[in-house]
Short mmCIF file of C-alpha atoms (C1' of nucleotides) in Angstrom, two decimals:
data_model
loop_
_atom_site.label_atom_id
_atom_site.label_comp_id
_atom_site.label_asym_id
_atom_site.label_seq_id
_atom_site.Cartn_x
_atom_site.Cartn_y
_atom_site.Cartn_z
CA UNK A 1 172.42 112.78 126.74
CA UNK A 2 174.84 115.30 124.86
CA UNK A 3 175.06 116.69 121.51
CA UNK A 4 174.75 113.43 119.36
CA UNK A 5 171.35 112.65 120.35
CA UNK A 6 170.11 115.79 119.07
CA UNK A 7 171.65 114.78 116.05
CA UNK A 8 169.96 111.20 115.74
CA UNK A 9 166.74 112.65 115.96
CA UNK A 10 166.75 112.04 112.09
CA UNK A 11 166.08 108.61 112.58
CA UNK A 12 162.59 108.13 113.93
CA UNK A 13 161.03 110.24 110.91
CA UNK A 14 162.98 107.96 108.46
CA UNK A 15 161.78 104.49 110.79
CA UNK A 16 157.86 105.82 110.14
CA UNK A 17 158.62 106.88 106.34
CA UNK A 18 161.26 104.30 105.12
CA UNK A 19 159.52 100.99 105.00
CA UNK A 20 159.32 99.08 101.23
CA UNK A 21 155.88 100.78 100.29
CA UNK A 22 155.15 103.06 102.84
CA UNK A 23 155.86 105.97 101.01
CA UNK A 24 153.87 105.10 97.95
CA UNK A 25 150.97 104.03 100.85
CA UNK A 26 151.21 107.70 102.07
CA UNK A 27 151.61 109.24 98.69
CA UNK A 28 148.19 107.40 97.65
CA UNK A 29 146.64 108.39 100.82
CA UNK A 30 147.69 112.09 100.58
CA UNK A 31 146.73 112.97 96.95
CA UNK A 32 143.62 110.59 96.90
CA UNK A 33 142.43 110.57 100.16
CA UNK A 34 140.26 107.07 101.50
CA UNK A 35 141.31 103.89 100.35
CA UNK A 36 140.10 99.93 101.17
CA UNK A 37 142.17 97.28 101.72
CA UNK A 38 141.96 96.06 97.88
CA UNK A 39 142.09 99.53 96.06
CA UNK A 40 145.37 100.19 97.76
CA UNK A 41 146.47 96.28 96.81
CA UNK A 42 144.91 97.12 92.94
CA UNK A 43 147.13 100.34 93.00
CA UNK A 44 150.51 99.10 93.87
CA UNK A 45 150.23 95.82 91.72
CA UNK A 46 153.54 94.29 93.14
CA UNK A 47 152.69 94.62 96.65
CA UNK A 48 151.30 91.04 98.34
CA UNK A 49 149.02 91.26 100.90
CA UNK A 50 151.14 90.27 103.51
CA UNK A 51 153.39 92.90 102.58
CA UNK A 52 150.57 95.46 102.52
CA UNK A 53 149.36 94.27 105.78
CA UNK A 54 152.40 94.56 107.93
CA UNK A 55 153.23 98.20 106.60
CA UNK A 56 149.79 99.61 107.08
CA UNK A 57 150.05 97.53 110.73
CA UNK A 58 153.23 99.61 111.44
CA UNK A 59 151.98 103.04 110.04
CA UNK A 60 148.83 102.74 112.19
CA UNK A 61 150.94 101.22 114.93
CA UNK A 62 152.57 104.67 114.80
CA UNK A 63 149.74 106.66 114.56
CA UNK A 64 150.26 107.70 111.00
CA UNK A 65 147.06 106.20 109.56
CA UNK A 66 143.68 105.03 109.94
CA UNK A 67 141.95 101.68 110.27
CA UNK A 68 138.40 101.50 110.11
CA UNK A 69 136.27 98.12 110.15
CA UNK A 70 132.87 98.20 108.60
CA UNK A 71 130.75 95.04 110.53
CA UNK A 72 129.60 94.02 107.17
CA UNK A 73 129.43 91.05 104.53
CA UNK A 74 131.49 91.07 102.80
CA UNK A 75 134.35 93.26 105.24
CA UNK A 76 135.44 96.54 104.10
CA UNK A 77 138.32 98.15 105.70
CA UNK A 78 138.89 101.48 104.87
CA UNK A 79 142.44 103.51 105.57
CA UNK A 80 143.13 107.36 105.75
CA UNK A 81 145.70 109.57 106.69
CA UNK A 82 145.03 111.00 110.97
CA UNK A 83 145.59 114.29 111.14
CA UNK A 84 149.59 113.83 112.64
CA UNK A 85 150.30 111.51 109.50
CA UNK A 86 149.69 114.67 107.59
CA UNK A 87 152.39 116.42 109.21
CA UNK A 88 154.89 114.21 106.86
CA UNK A 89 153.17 115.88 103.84
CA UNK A 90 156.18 118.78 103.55
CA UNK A 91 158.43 115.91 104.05
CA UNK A 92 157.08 114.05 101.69
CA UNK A 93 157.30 117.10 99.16
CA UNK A 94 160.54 117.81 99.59
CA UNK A 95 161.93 114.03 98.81
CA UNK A 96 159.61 113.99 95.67
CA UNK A 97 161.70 116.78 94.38
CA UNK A 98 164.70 116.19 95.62
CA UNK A 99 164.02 112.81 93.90
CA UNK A 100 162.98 113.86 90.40
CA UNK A 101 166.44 116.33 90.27
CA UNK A 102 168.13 113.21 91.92
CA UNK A 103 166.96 110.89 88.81
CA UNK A 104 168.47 113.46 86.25
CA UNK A 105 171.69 114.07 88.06
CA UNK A 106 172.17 110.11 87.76
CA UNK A 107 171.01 110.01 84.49
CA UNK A 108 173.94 112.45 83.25
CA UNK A 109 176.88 110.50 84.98
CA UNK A 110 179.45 108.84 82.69
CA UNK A 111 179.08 105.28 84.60
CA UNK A 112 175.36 105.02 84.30
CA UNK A 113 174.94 103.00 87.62
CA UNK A 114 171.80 101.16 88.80
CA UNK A 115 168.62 103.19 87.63
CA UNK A 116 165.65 103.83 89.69
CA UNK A 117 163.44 100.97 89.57
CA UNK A 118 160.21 101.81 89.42
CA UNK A 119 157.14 100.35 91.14
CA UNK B 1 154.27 106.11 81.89
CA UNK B 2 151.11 107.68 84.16
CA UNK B 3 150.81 109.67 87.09
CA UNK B 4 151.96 106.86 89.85
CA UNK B 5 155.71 107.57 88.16
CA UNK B 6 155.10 111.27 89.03
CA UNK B 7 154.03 109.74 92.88
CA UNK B 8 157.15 107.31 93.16
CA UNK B 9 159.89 109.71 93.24
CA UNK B 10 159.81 109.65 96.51
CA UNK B 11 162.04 106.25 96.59
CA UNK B 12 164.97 107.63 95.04
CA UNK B 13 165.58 109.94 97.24
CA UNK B 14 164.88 107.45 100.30
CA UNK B 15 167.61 104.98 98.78
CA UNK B 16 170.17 108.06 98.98
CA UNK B 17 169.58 108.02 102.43
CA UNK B 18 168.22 105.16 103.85
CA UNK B 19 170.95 103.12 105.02
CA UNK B 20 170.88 102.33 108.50
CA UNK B 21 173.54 104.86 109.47
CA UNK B 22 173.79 107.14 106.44
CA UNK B 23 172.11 110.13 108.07
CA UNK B 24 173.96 109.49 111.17
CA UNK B 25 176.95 110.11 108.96
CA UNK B 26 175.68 112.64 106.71
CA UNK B 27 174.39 114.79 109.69
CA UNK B 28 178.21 114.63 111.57
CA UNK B 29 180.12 115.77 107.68
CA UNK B 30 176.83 118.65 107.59
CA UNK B 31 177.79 119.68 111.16
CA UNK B 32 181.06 119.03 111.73
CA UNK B 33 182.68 118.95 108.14
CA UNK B 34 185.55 116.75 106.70
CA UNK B 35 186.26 113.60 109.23
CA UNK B 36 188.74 110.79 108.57
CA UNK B 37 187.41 107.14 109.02
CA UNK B 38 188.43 107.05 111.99
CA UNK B 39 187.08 109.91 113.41
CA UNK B 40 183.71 108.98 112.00
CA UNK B 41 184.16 105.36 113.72
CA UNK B 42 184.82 107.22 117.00
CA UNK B 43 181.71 108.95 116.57
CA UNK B 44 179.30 106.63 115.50
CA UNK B 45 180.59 103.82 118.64
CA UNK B 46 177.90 101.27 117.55
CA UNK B 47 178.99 100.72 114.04
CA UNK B 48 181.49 98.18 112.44
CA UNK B 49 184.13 99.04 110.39
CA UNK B 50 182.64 97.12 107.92
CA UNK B 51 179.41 98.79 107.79
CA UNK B 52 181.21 102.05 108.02
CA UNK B 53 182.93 101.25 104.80
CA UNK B 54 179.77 100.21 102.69
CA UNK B 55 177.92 103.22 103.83
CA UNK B 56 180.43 105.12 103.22
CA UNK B 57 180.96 103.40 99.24
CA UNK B 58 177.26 103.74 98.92
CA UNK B 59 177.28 107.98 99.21
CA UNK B 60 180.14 107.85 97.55
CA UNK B 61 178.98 106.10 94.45
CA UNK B 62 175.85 108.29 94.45
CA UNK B 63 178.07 111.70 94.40
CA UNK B 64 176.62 112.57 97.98
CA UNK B 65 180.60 112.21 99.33
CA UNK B 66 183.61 113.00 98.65
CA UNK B 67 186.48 110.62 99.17
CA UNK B 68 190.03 112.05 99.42
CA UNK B 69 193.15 109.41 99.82
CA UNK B 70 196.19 111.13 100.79
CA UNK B 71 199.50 108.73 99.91
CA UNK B 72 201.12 108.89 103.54
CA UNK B 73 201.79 106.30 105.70
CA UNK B 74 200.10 105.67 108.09
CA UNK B 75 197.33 106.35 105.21
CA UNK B 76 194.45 109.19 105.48
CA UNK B 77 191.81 108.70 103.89
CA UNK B 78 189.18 112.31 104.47
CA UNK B 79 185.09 112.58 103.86
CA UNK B 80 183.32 115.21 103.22
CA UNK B 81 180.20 116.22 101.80
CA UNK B 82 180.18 117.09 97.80
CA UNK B 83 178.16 120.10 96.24
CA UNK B 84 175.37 118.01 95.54
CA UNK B 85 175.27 116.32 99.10
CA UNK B 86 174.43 119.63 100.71
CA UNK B 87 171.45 119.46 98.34
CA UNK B 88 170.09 117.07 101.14
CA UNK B 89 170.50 119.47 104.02
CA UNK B 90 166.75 120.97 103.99
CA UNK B 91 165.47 116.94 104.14
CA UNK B 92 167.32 116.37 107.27
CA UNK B 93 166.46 119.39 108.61
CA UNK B 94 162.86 118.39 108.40
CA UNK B 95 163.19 115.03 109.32
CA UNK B 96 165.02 116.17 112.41
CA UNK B 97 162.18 118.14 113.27
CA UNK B 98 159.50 116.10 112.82
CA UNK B 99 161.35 113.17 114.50
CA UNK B 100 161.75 115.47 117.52
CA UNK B 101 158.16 116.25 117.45
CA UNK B 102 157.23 112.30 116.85
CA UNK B 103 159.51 111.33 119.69
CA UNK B 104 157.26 113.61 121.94
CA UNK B 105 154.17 112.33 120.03
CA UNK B 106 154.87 108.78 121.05
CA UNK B 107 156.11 109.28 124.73
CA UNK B 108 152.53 110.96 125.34
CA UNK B 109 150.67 107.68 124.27
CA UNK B 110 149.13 105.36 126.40
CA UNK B 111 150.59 102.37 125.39
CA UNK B 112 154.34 103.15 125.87
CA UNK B 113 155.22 101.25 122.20
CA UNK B 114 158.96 100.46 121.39
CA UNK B 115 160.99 103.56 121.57
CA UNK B 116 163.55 104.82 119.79
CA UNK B 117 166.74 103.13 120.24
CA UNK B 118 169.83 106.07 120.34
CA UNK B 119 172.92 105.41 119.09
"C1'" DC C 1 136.92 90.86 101.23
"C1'" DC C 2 140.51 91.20 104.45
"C1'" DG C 3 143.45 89.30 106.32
"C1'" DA C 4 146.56 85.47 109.52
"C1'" DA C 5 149.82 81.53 109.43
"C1'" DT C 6 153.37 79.00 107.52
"C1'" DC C 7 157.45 77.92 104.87
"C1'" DC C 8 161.54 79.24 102.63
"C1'" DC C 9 164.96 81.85 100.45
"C1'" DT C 10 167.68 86.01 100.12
"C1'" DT C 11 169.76 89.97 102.03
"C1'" DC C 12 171.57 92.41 105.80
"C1'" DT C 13 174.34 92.90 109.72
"C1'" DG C 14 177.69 91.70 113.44
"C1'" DA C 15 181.99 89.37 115.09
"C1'" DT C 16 186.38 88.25 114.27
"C1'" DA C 17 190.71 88.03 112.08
"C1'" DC C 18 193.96 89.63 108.69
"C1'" DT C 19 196.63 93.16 105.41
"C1'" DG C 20 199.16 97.18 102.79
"C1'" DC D 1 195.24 103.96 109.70
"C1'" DA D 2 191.98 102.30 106.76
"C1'" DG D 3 190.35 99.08 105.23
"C1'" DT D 4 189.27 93.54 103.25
"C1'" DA D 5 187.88 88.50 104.02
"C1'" DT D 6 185.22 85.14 105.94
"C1'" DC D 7 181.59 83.17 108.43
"C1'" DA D 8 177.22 82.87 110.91
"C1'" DG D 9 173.03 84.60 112.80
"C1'" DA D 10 169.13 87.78 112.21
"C1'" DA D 11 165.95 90.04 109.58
"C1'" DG D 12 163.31 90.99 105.32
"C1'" DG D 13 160.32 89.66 101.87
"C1'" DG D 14 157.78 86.33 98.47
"C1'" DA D 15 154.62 82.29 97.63
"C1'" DT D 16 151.18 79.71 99.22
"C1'" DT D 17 147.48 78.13 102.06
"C1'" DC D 18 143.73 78.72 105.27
"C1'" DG D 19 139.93 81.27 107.97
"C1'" DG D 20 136.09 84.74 109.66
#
DNA sequence: CCGAATCCCTTCTGATACTG
DNA sequence: CAGTATCAGAAGGGATTCGG
């Protein structure tokens, strides 16, 4: 256990945050609070549900999010941020910006490589 | 184009550093400054040359390193972070604490889930 | 409505061997 | 020393179907 495992600590945050979707998940959860299963599937239109499933499975595997079953017909599931997934939020800030000066510096290379594609 | 643009700028800076080993690499150039392939490859034990290479061709094509070829035999080829690289330091920083803090969060859990796997 | 289960294709990653 | 080439297995992700 030397120095280099000090340094790998990078990793786990970016295992939690770097799935396909799960930052747009968080991002909706953060700014717009409680979501069901289909308003989250409504607002990322690309995502199928399988997709959806597994990475809300893995965030609430790792005790970033919510799950709550309502015992009703029809089901409603509802998902929020727990109070540790909040802890990403500065995180989460700081790679929004650092992503919006990151699109311009791209944008004003010579060799215009692969754009951003958005969602 | 509508506020979920504003929301997924997030991604591009996740794609910058992403890669399974990028921040492994990024965080020894931060730390330890200009490394030959070589000395990164001794450093990073688990990775394949190959892999080494493409992460390496990856930062490089984004502008987040620099590659330096010096015309000697045997060759030397020398990384190091660019201007614009550095940009990323305060992201690591904060993913390095909050994946220390997560590591802790998860050891404390009942159910013991998959740990995180050092280099 | 909220998924689970299956199939299938693509991409990623590792192992190994070779080169200027 | 610093890579490239090739191949094969593993993993990721989409489409579709089925169930409580």
């Amino acid at each position: 256990m030397e120095a280099k495992h000090t340094l790998c600590l990078v990793n786990p945050a970016l295992e939690v945050i770097a799935g396909k979707w799960k930052t747009t998940i968080l991002l909706i959860l953060l700014f717009e609070g409680t979501k069901r299963f289909s308003e989250l599937n409504n607002a990322i239109p690309l995502i199928t549900k399988k997709m959806l499933t597994s990475q809300l499975r893995e965030l609430e595997d790792q005790d970033i999010i919510l799950r709550e079953v309502y015992p009703v017909v029809p089901p409603k599931v509802e998902y929020s941020l727990t109070e540790y997934g909040r802890t990403l939020e500065p995180i989460l800030h700081l790679m929004h910006d650092w992503g919006s000066a990151h699109v311009s510096h791209m944008a004003n290379k010579p060799n215009g490589r692969d754009f951003v594609e958005m969602m």
